[in-house]
Amino acid sequence: MSYSEVSLARLTAFLAWSTQAGSPDAVKKALSVMKTKLGEHGFDYYDWNENQSVNKDIGAKVSDELVKSDLVILEGSKQRPNLAYEAGYAHALHLPLVVVKQYDSERLPENFGEPDYLSYPADVGDELGFKDFESRFADWLGKLAATTLSPGQRSARHGRNSLNEQINKFIDGYPEEHASLHLLGGWAGALAHELDSGGASQLVVDADYYLPSFSSLRGWDGGEVRAIADLTDETEQFWTPDHPEEMTANVSERVFLIDWSWFFEEESKLARQINLWKQHQARHRDRPYEIFIAAKEELRPGEVHPMGPGAVGHHLLLLDPDLIGGYRPNPGRIDGRQLVIERNALRFASATQFYDSIKARAVRFEPSMKAADLRRAWVARNDIGHWDEDWTSETEFRSPDYFDDYERHIRCWIPNYAQMIRDCAATVFREILRIYADSMRSVGVLEIGYGTGRLTSEIVPWIRNINRPFYDLEHHGPVRQYRGVDRAEQMVQFARERLMPEQQTGLDMRLVRGTAWEDVDGRYDVVFGSLVMHFLIGPDPTDETLDEFFGNCAEHTTEDGTLIFADVFGVNGDRKGSSSMEKWREWMARYGLSDDKVEGYMAGNTDMTSAAPVSLLRKAAEAHGFKTRVKVVGAPTLPFRIVVFQKDRPGRD
């Protein structure tokens, strides 16, 4: 029988009494009273006197039965020889012990540890006396059920006794000196040290023991259990199709934290997890159990994990009224985790605040939900994709929430954003390699409007890798320098922290604050940007505006240079692109934005809804020596493209 199964088994009482006590009929009546009350209170019992005749090894059998028992009842009217052994063993196991004795019989010597005493009449005909004994015995059982024999006390005691029994069996297997004994001693000592480190108010164990610990919690019904399961961290690896159901036996609600990208690029992961949540909730439909889904966020000001800065992930366990749990690194194991359970009323209050702040960003999960439904609910809950009418055309003057949630906003606004970034980066790679192969000289690149560094973070690692062999030989690699310019200070700070340009080995990289073209010096082989061209040109650009733009491009590119822009463009010569704009609106609504949010975004971005068509750009580009190539991003009915303007050097095919 496993440890968790033992903790849920029926209570068991061990009874031993003497046939030589005075008034044997009174002893039998007292035993009958006790056995009846034990049955009423949910106890099984083992009557030693009824079984001793079949036992050959009496000492071993007594020990075995006492280890399995929750309560020991000894008749002590006659101080029989075995009484001391039974009482001593019960004390060693910290089992509740009661000695029943006839009125006026002697108490046991003091070295028996002053057990509880219950007296019963020596006269079998003393009905009032036996009624009083029955009442006092029942009261005693009731008190034990709320204290020493509560499910938690039993669970902990059975676990301790089971561990002690196994250690003893191990020791008994080595009657002589052996290295195994030392190894066992070291392990047991380390375990004892872990338990001792926090005293009775803190339990610190290896995270591998979380499952059996939580499984045993099924026997506790003293309050509400809430939890945060951080799926972005691999500590809790039991959230699988084979999830052990005992992990949820008495949790009333659980918040699952996922990476926000699951709502967008990783939708297949979200769909698989939804199936698990459905199965998980269906198995517990017969009791209150709610699931909430939230995106894992950086902690906001005032949000502090209750386990401190060393906490692993945002995992959290809350057990009313004062118990919290979480993970922290295990100093004794590389990549190891410790489960820390702490009883602290003050920390419980702060943990409740932390839990509530995470739950405030969460969406209640319903079994009927699909990935699109969950995304729509999460987008609405967190106001993702809302375009504030105060966000002016000057990016640097926008409020902090534009920048803080930009990576989420943009995925609700721009169809296939991640694909567009990847395709744009791949186009930049090809142009770098083409120019390097044609000229056999190091290439200089310029990114306009690098923003949060999303496109930059795709390109820089690739450049660093192709430069590395040359750098190791102390030669310039294929890419000589990387320059980036962005006008918003918030974006500059964000990108610098994300990319750390000064630490890019083998690449002269600088990310500066400025505008194109006033703050751009020199000429570059590849000039590129994502979602910036419409901003540079503006809505419904005139021929003069386009001529000025491509004139600046020509001035800042080398003789065989290339321009690459991933952006929104008018389609089929229609500068308003009414059909493609409607498709864009439909996409945003399908992806989770409400109609008012869609219209708010479109109204606030006229430079995108009135972007120049490629046909008009091609004409202006050709006037400045650029040939034009176009790649569709996503569906051709949507207005997003990657456009390459390549200088048409005379004599080149």
Coordinates of N, CA, C and O in Angstrom, one line a residue, residues 186-346:
G186 N 24.1 9.5 5.6 CA 24.2 10.8 4.9 C 23.0 11.3 4.3 O 22.6 12.5 4.5
W187 N 22.2 10.4 3.6 CA 21.0 10.9 3.0 C 20.0 11.2 4.0 O 19.3 12.3 3.9
A188 N 19.8 10.4 5.0 CA 18.8 10.7 6.1 C 19.2 11.9 6.8 O 18.3 12.7 7.2
G189 N 20.4 12.2 7.0 CA 20.9 13.4 7.7 C 20.5 14.6 6.8 O 20.1 15.7 7.4
A190 N 20.7 14.5 5.5 CA 20.4 15.7 4.6 C 18.9 15.9 4.6 O 18.5 17.1 4.6
L191 N 18.1 14.9 4.6 CA 16.7 15.0 4.6 C 16.3 15.7 5.9 O 15.4 16.6 6.0
A192 N 16.9 15.3 7.1 CA 16.5 15.9 8.3 C 16.9 17.3 8.4 O 16.2 18.2 8.9
H193 N 18.1 17.7 7.7 CA 18.5 19.1 7.7 C 17.5 19.9 6.9 O 17.2 21.1 7.3
E194 N 17.0 19.4 5.8 CA 16.0 20.1 5.0 C 14.8 20.4 5.8 O 14.2 21.5 5.8
L195 N 14.3 19.4 6.6 CA 13.1 19.6 7.4 C 13.4 20.5 8.5 O 12.5 21.3 9.0
D196 N 14.6 20.5 9.0 CA 14.9 21.4 10.2 C 15.2 22.8 9.8 O 15.1 23.7 10.6
S197 N 15.5 23.1 8.5 CA 15.9 24.4 8.1 C 14.8 25.5 8.3 O 15.2 26.6 8.6
G198 N 13.6 25.1 8.2 CA 12.5 26.1 8.4 C 11.7 25.8 9.6 O 10.7 26.6 9.9
G199 N 12.0 24.8 10.4 CA 11.2 24.5 11.6 C 9.8 24.0 11.2 O 9.6 23.6 10.1
A200 N 8.9 24.2 12.1 CA 7.5 23.7 11.8 C 6.8 24.6 10.9 O 5.7 24.2 10.3
S201 N 7.3 25.8 10.6 CA 6.6 26.8 9.8 C 7.0 26.7 8.3 O 6.4 27.3 7.5
Q202 N 8.0 25.9 8.0 CA 8.4 25.8 6.6 C 8.9 24.4 6.3 O 9.6 23.8 7.0
L203 N 8.4 24.0 5.1 CA 8.7 22.6 4.6 C 9.5 22.9 3.3 O 9.0 23.5 2.4
V204 N 10.8 22.4 3.3 CA 11.6 22.5 2.1 C 12.1 21.1 1.6 O 12.7 20.4 2.4
V205 N 11.6 20.8 0.5 CA 12.0 19.5 -0.1 C 12.3 19.6 -1.6 O 12.0 20.6 -2.2
D206 N 12.9 18.6 -2.1 CA 13.2 18.6 -3.6 C 11.9 18.6 -4.3 O 10.9 18.0 -3.9
A207 N 11.8 19.4 -5.4 CA 10.6 19.5 -6.2 C 10.1 18.2 -6.7 O 8.9 18.1 -7.1
D208 N 10.9 17.2 -6.8 CA 10.5 15.9 -7.3 C 9.4 15.3 -6.4 O 8.7 14.4 -6.8
Y209 N 9.3 15.8 -5.1 CA 8.4 15.2 -4.2 C 7.1 16.0 -4.1 O 6.2 15.8 -3.3
Y210 N 6.9 16.9 -5.1 CA 5.7 17.7 -5.1 C 4.5 16.9 -5.4 O 3.4 17.0 -4.7
L211 N 4.6 15.9 -6.3 CA 3.4 15.1 -6.6 C 2.9 14.3 -5.4 O 1.8 14.3 -5.1
P212 N 3.8 13.5 -4.8 CA 3.3 12.7 -3.6 C 2.8 13.6 -2.5 O 1.9 13.3 -1.8
S213 N 3.5 14.8 -2.3 CA 3.0 15.7 -1.3 C 1.6 16.2 -1.6 O 0.8 16.2 -0.7
F214 N 1.4 16.7 -2.8 CA 0.1 17.2 -3.2 C -0.9 16.2 -3.2 O -2.1 16.4 -2.8
S215 N -0.5 14.9 -3.6 CA -1.5 13.8 -3.6 C -2.1 13.6 -2.2 O -3.3 13.3 -2.1
S216 N -1.2 13.6 -1.2 CA -1.7 13.4 0.1 C -2.6 14.5 0.6 O -3.4 14.3 1.5
L217 N -2.6 15.6 0.0 CA -3.4 16.8 0.4 C -4.9 16.5 0.1 O -5.8 17.2 0.6
R218 N -5.2 15.4 -0.6 CA -6.6 15.1 -0.9 C -7.3 14.9 0.4 O -8.6 15.0 0.5
G219 N -6.6 14.5 1.5 CA -7.3 14.2 2.7 C -7.6 15.5 3.5 O -8.2 15.4 4.6
W220 N -7.3 16.7 3.0 CA -7.5 17.9 3.8 C -8.7 18.7 3.2 O -8.8 18.9 2.0
D221 N -9.6 19.1 4.0 CA -10.7 19.9 3.6 C -11.0 21.1 4.5 O -12.1 21.5 4.7
G222 N -9.8 21.6 5.0 CA -9.9 22.7 5.9 C -10.1 24.1 5.3 O -10.2 25.1 6.0
G223 N -10.1 24.3 4.0 CA -10.2 25.6 3.4 C -10.0 25.5 1.9 O -9.9 24.4 1.3
E224 N -10.0 26.7 1.3 CA -9.9 26.8 -0.2 C -8.5 26.6 -0.6 O -7.5 27.1 0.0
V225 N -8.3 25.9 -1.8 CA -7.0 25.7 -2.4 C -7.0 26.4 -3.7 O -7.8 26.1 -4.6
R226 N -6.0 27.3 -3.9 CA -5.9 28.0 -5.2 C -4.4 27.8 -5.7 O -3.6 27.7 -4.8
A227 N -4.2 27.9 -7.0 CA -2.9 27.7 -7.5 C -2.6 28.4 -8.8 O -3.6 28.6 -9.5
I228 N -1.4 28.8 -9.0 CA -0.9 29.3 -10.3 C 0.1 28.2 -10.8 O 1.1 27.9 -10.2
A229 N -0.2 27.7 -12.0 CA 0.7 26.8 -12.7 C 1.4 27.5 -13.9 O 0.7 27.9 -14.8
D230 N 2.7 27.8 -13.8 CA 3.4 28.5 -14.8 C 3.9 27.5 -15.9 O 4.9 26.9 -15.7
L231 N 3.2 27.5 -17.0 CA 3.6 26.5 -18.0 C 4.8 27.0 -18.9 O 5.2 26.2 -19.7
T232 N 5.2 28.2 -18.6 CA 6.5 28.6 -19.3 C 7.7 28.1 -18.6 O 8.8 28.3 -19.1
D233 N 7.6 27.5 -17.5 CA 8.7 26.9 -16.7 C 8.5 25.4 -16.7 O 7.3 24.9 -16.6
E234 N 9.6 24.6 -16.8 CA 9.5 23.2 -16.9 C 9.5 22.5 -15.5 O 9.5 21.3 -15.5
T235 N 9.4 23.2 -14.4 CA 9.4 22.6 -13.1 C 8.2 21.6 -13.0 O 8.4 20.4 -12.6
E236 N 7.1 22.1 -13.3 CA 5.9 21.3 -13.2 C 5.6 20.6 -14.5 O 4.9 21.1 -15.4
Q237 N 6.2 19.4 -14.7 CA 6.2 18.7 -15.9 C 5.0 17.7 -16.0 O 4.9 16.9 -16.9
F238 N 4.1 17.8 -15.0 CA 3.0 16.8 -15.0 C 1.8 17.3 -15.7 O 0.7 16.7 -15.6
W239 N 1.8 18.5 -16.3 CA 0.7 19.0 -17.1 C 0.7 18.4 -18.5 O 1.0 19.0 -19.5
T240 N 0.4 17.1 -18.6 CA 0.5 16.3 -19.8 C -0.8 15.5 -19.9 O -1.7 15.5 -19.0
P241 N -1.0 14.8 -21.0 CA -2.2 14.0 -21.2 C -2.4 13.0 -20.1 O -3.5 12.5 -19.8
D242 N -1.2 12.6 -19.4 CA -1.3 11.6 -18.3 C -1.3 12.3 -17.0 O -0.8 11.7 -16.0
H243 N -1.8 13.5 -16.9 CA -1.8 14.3 -15.7 C -2.4 13.5 -14.6 O -3.5 12.9 -14.7
P244 N -1.7 13.4 -13.4 CA -2.3 12.7 -12.3 C -3.4 13.4 -11.7 O -3.3 14.6 -11.2
E245 N -4.6 12.8 -11.6 CA -5.8 13.5 -11.2 C -5.8 13.9 -9.7 O -6.5 14.9 -9.3
E246 N -5.0 13.2 -8.9 CA -4.9 13.6 -7.5 C -4.3 15.0 -7.3 O -4.5 15.7 -6.3
M247 N -3.7 15.6 -8.4 CA -3.1 16.9 -8.3 C -4.2 18.0 -8.2 O -4.0 19.1 -7.9
T248 N -5.4 17.6 -8.6 CA -6.5 18.6 -8.6 C -7.7 18.2 -7.7 O -8.7 18.7 -7.8
A249 N -7.4 17.2 -6.9 CA -8.5 16.6 -6.1 C -9.3 17.7 -5.3 O -10.5 17.6 -5.2
N250 N -8.6 18.6 -4.7 CA -9.4 19.6 -3.9 C -8.9 21.1 -4.2 O -9.1 21.9 -3.4
V251 N -8.4 21.3 -5.4 CA -8.1 22.7 -5.9 C -9.4 23.3 -6.4 O -10.1 22.7 -7.2
S252 N -9.8 24.4 -5.9 CA -11.0 25.1 -6.3 C -10.9 25.9 -7.6 O -11.8 26.0 -8.4
E253 N -9.7 26.5 -7.7 CA -9.4 27.2 -9.0 C -7.9 27.2 -9.2 O -7.1 27.2 -8.3
R254 N -7.5 27.2 -10.5 CA -6.1 27.3 -10.9 C -6.0 28.2 -12.1 O -6.7 28.2 -13.0
V255 N -4.9 29.0 -12.0 CA -4.6 29.9 -13.1 C -3.4 29.3 -13.8 O -2.4 29.1 -13.2
F256 N -3.6 29.1 -15.1 CA -2.5 28.6 -16.0 C -1.8 29.8 -16.7 O -2.5 30.6 -17.3
L257 N -0.5 29.9 -16.5 CA 0.2 31.0 -17.2 C 0.9 30.4 -18.5 O 1.6 29.3 -18.4
I258 N 0.6 31.0 -19.6 CA 1.2 30.5 -20.9 C 2.0 31.7 -21.5 O 1.8 32.9 -21.1
D259 N 2.9 31.4 -22.4 CA 3.6 32.4 -23.1 C 2.6 33.1 -24.1 O 1.8 32.5 -24.7
W260 N 2.5 34.5 -24.1 CA 1.5 35.2 -24.9 C 1.6 34.8 -26.3 O 0.6 35.0 -27.1
S261 N 2.8 34.4 -26.8 CA 2.9 34.0 -28.2 C 2.0 32.9 -28.6 O 1.7 32.7 -29.8
W262 N 1.5 32.1 -27.6 CA 0.6 31.0 -27.9 C -0.7 31.5 -28.5 O -1.3 30.8 -29.2
F263 N -1.1 32.7 -28.2 CA -2.3 33.3 -28.7 C -2.1 33.6 -30.2 O -3.1 33.9 -30.9
F264 N -0.8 33.7 -30.7 CA -0.6 34.2 -32.0 C 0.2 33.2 -32.8 O -0.4 32.3 -33.4
E265 N 1.6 33.2 -32.8 CA 2.4 32.3 -33.6 C 2.3 30.9 -33.2 O 2.5 30.0 -34.0
E266 N 2.0 30.6 -31.9 CA 2.1 29.3 -31.4 C 0.7 28.7 -31.1 O 0.4 28.0 -30.1
E267 N -0.3 29.0 -32.0 CA -1.6 28.6 -31.8 C -1.8 27.1 -31.7 O -2.7 26.6 -31.0
S268 N -1.0 26.4 -32.4 CA -1.1 24.9 -32.3 C -0.8 24.4 -30.9 O -1.5 23.5 -30.4
K269 N 0.1 25.0 -30.2 CA 0.4 24.7 -28.8 C -0.8 25.0 -27.9 O -1.2 24.2 -27.1
L270 N -1.4 26.1 -28.2 CA -2.6 26.5 -27.4 C -3.7 25.5 -27.6 O -4.4 25.1 -26.7
A271 N -3.9 25.1 -28.9 CA -5.0 24.2 -29.2 C -4.8 22.8 -28.5 O -5.7 22.2 -27.9
R272 N -3.5 22.3 -28.4 CA -3.3 21.1 -27.7 C -3.5 21.2 -26.2 O -4.1 20.3 -25.6
Q273 N -3.1 22.4 -25.7 CA -3.3 22.6 -24.2 C -4.8 22.7 -23.9 O -5.3 22.3 -22.9
I274 N -5.6 23.3 -24.8 CA -7.0 23.5 -24.6 C -7.6 22.1 -24.5 O -8.5 21.9 -23.6
N275 N -7.2 21.1 -25.3 CA -7.8 19.8 -25.2 C -7.5 19.2 -23.8 O -8.3 18.5 -23.2
L276 N -6.3 19.4 -23.3 CA -5.9 18.9 -22.0 C -6.8 19.6 -20.9 O -7.2 18.9 -20.0
W277 N -7.0 20.9 -21.0 CA -7.8 21.6 -20.0 C -9.2 21.1 -20.0 O -9.9 20.9 -19.0
K278 N -9.7 20.8 -21.2 CA -11.1 20.2 -21.3 C -11.2 18.9 -20.6 O -12.1 18.6 -19.8
Q279 N -10.2 18.0 -20.9 CA -10.2 16.7 -20.2 C -10.1 16.8 -18.7 O -10.7 16.1 -18.0
H280 N -9.2 17.7 -18.4 CA -8.9 18.0 -17.0 C -10.1 18.4 -16.2 O -10.5 17.9 -15.1
Q281 N -10.8 19.4 -16.8 CA -12.0 19.9 -16.1 C -13.2 18.9 -16.1 O -13.9 18.8 -15.2
A282 N -13.3 18.1 -17.2 CA -14.4 17.2 -17.3 C -14.3 16.1 -16.2 O -15.3 15.7 -15.7
R283 N -13.0 15.7 -15.9 CA -12.9 14.7 -14.8 C -13.3 15.2 -13.4 O -13.5 14.4 -12.5
H284 N -13.4 16.5 -13.3 CA -13.8 17.1 -12.0 C -15.1 17.9 -12.1 O -15.3 18.9 -11.4
R285 N -15.9 17.5 -13.0 CA -17.2 18.2 -13.2 C -18.1 18.1 -12.0 O -19.1 18.9 -11.9
D286 N -17.9 17.2 -11.2 CA -18.8 16.9 -10.0 C -18.5 17.8 -8.8 O -19.1 17.6 -7.8
R287 N -17.6 18.8 -9.0 CA -17.3 19.6 -7.8 C -16.8 21.0 -8.4 O -16.5 21.1 -9.6
P288 N -16.8 22.0 -7.5 CA -16.4 23.3 -8.0 C -14.9 23.3 -8.3 O -14.0 23.0 -7.5
Y289 N -14.6 23.6 -9.6 CA -13.2 23.7 -10.1 C -13.2 24.6 -11.3 O -13.7 24.2 -12.3
E290 N -12.6 25.7 -11.2 CA -12.5 26.7 -12.3 C -11.0 26.8 -12.8 O -10.1 26.8 -12.0
I291 N -10.9 27.0 -14.1 CA -9.6 27.2 -14.7 C -9.6 28.6 -15.4 O -10.6 29.0 -16.0
F292 N -8.5 29.3 -15.1 CA -8.3 30.6 -15.7 C -7.0 30.6 -16.5 O -6.0 29.9 -16.1
I293 N -7.0 31.3 -17.6 CA -5.8 31.3 -18.5 C -5.3 32.8 -18.6 O -6.1 33.7 -18.8
A294 N -4.0 32.9 -18.4 CA -3.4 34.3 -18.5 C -2.0 34.1 -19.2 O -1.4 33.1 -19.2
A295 N -1.6 35.2 -19.7 CA -0.2 35.3 -20.3 C 0.8 35.6 -19.2 O 0.6 36.4 -18.4
K296 N 1.9 34.9 -19.3 CA 3.0 35.2 -18.4 C 3.6 36.5 -18.7 O 4.0 36.8 -19.8
E297 N 3.6 37.4 -17.7 CA 4.0 38.8 -17.9 C 5.2 39.1 -17.0 O 5.4 38.4 -16.0
E298 N 6.0 40.1 -17.4 CA 7.0 40.6 -16.4 C 6.2 41.2 -15.3 O 5.1 41.8 -15.5
L299 N 6.7 41.0 -14.1 CA 6.0 41.6 -12.9 C 6.0 43.1 -13.0 O 6.9 43.7 -13.3
R300 N 4.8 43.6 -12.7 CA 4.6 45.1 -12.8 C 5.0 45.7 -11.4 O 5.1 45.0 -10.4
P301 N 5.2 47.0 -11.4 CA 5.5 47.7 -10.1 C 4.4 47.3 -9.1 O 3.2 47.4 -9.3
G302 N 4.9 46.9 -7.9 CA 4.0 46.5 -6.8 C 3.7 45.1 -6.8 O 3.1 44.6 -5.8
E303 N 4.0 44.3 -7.9 CA 3.8 42.9 -7.9 C 5.1 42.2 -7.6 O 6.0 42.2 -8.4
V304 N 5.1 41.6 -6.4 CA 6.3 40.9 -6.0 C 5.9 39.5 -5.6 O 5.0 39.2 -4.9
H305 N 6.6 38.5 -6.2 CA 6.3 37.1 -5.9 C 6.5 36.9 -4.4 O 7.6 37.3 -3.9
P306 N 5.6 36.3 -3.7 CA 5.7 36.1 -2.3 C 6.9 35.3 -1.8 O 7.3 35.4 -0.7
M307 N 7.4 34.4 -2.7 CA 8.6 33.7 -2.3 C 9.9 34.4 -2.5 O 11.0 33.9 -2.3
G308 N 9.8 35.7 -2.9 CA 11.0 36.5 -3.0 C 11.6 36.5 -4.4 O 11.1 35.8 -5.3
P309 N 12.7 37.3 -4.6 CA 13.3 37.4 -6.0 C 13.9 36.1 -6.4 O 14.2 35.9 -7.6
G310 N 14.1 35.1 -5.5 CA 14.7 33.9 -6.0 C 13.7 32.8 -6.4 O 14.1 31.7 -6.7
A311 N 12.4 33.2 -6.5 CA 11.4 32.2 -6.8 C 11.6 31.8 -8.3 O 12.0 32.6 -9.2
V312 N 11.3 30.5 -8.6 CA 11.4 30.0 -9.9 C 10.0 30.1 -10.6 O 9.1 29.6 -10.1
G313 N 10.0 30.9 -11.7 CA 8.7 31.1 -12.3 C 7.7 31.8 -11.4 O 8.0 32.4 -10.4
H314 N 6.4 31.8 -11.9 CA 5.3 32.4 -11.1 C 4.5 31.4 -10.4 O 3.3 31.6 -10.1
H315 N 5.0 30.1 -10.3 CA 4.2 29.1 -9.6 C 3.8 29.6 -8.2 O 4.6 30.2 -7.5
L316 N 2.6 29.2 -7.8 CA 2.1 29.6 -6.4 C 1.0 28.7 -6.0 O 0.2 28.3 -6.8
L317 N 1.1 28.3 -4.7 CA 0.1 27.5 -4.1 C -0.4 28.3 -2.9 O 0.4 28.7 -2.0
L318 N -1.8 28.4 -2.8 CA -2.4 29.1 -1.7 C -3.4 28.2 -1.0 O -4.3 27.6 -1.6
L319 N -3.2 27.9 0.3 CA -4.0 27.1 1.1 C -4.5 27.9 2.3 O -3.7 28.3 3.1
D320 N -5.8 28.2 2.3 CA -6.4 28.9 3.4 C -6.1 28.2 4.7 O -6.2 26.9 4.7
P321 N -5.8 28.9 5.8 CA -5.8 30.3 5.9 C -4.5 31.0 5.9 O -4.4 32.2 5.8
D322 N -3.4 30.2 5.8 CA -2.1 30.9 6.0 C -0.9 30.2 5.4 O 0.3 30.4 5.7
L323 N -1.1 29.3 4.4 CA -0.1 28.5 3.8 C 0.2 28.9 2.4 O -0.8 29.0 1.6
I324 N 1.4 29.1 2.0 CA 1.8 29.4 0.6 C 2.9 28.4 0.2 O 3.7 27.9 1.0
G325 N 3.0 28.2 -1.1 CA 4.0 27.4 -1.6 C 4.6 27.9 -3.0 O 3.9 28.6 -3.7
G326 N 5.8 27.5 -3.3 CA 6.4 27.9 -4.5 C 7.7 27.1 -4.7 O 8.1 26.3 -3.9
Y327 N 8.5 27.5 -5.8 CA 9.7 26.9 -6.1 C 10.9 27.9 -5.9 O 10.7 29.0 -6.2
R328 N 12.0 27.3 -5.6 CA 13.3 28.1 -5.7 C 14.4 27.2 -6.1 O 14.3 25.9 -6.0
P329 N 15.5 27.7 -6.6 CA 16.6 26.8 -7.0 C 17.1 26.0 -5.9 O 17.2 26.4 -4.7
N330 N 17.5 24.7 -6.2 CA 18.1 23.8 -5.2 C 19.6 24.0 -5.3 O 20.2 23.7 -6.3
P331 N 20.2 24.6 -4.2 CA 21.7 24.8 -4.3 C 22.5 23.6 -4.4 O 23.7 23.7 -4.8
G332 N 21.9 22.4 -4.2 CA 22.7 21.2 -4.3 C 22.6 20.5 -5.6 O 23.3 19.5 -5.8
R333 N 21.8 21.0 -6.5 CA 21.6 20.3 -7.8 C 21.6 21.4 -8.9 O 20.9 22.4 -8.9
I334 N 22.4 21.1 -10.0 CA 22.3 22.0 -11.2 C 21.0 21.8 -11.8 O 20.5 20.8 -12.1
D335 N 20.3 23.0 -12.0 CA 19.0 23.0 -12.6 C 17.9 22.4 -11.7 O 16.8 22.1 -12.2
G336 N 18.3 22.1 -10.5 CA 17.4 21.5 -9.5 C 16.4 22.5 -8.9 O 16.7 23.7 -9.0
R337 N 15.3 22.0 -8.4 CA 14.3 22.9 -7.8 C 14.0 22.4 -6.4 O 14.0 21.2 -6.1
Q338 N 13.7 23.3 -5.5 CA 13.1 23.0 -4.2 C 11.7 23.5 -4.1 O 11.4 24.5 -4.6
L339 N 10.9 22.6 -3.5 CA 9.5 23.0 -3.2 C 9.5 23.6 -1.8 O 10.0 23.0 -0.8
V340 N 9.1 24.8 -1.6 CA 9.0 25.5 -0.3 C 7.6 25.8 0.0 O 6.8 26.4 -0.7
I341 N 7.2 25.2 1.2 CA 5.8 25.4 1.7 C 6.0 26.1 3.0 O 6.7 25.7 3.9
E342 N 5.4 27.3 3.1 CA 5.6 28.1 4.3 C 4.3 28.6 4.9 O 3.3 29.0 4.3
R343 N 4.3 28.5 6.3 CA 3.1 29.0 7.0 C 3.4 30.3 7.6 O 4.3 30.5 8.4
N344 N 2.8 31.3 7.0 CA 3.1 32.7 7.4 C 1.9 33.6 7.0 O 1.6 33.8 5.8
A345 N 1.2 34.1 8.0 CA 0.0 34.9 7.7 C 0.2 36.1 6.9 O -0.5 36.5 6.1
L346 N 1.4 36.8 7.2 CA 1.7 38.0 6.5 C 2.0 37.7 5.1 O 1.5 38.4 4.1

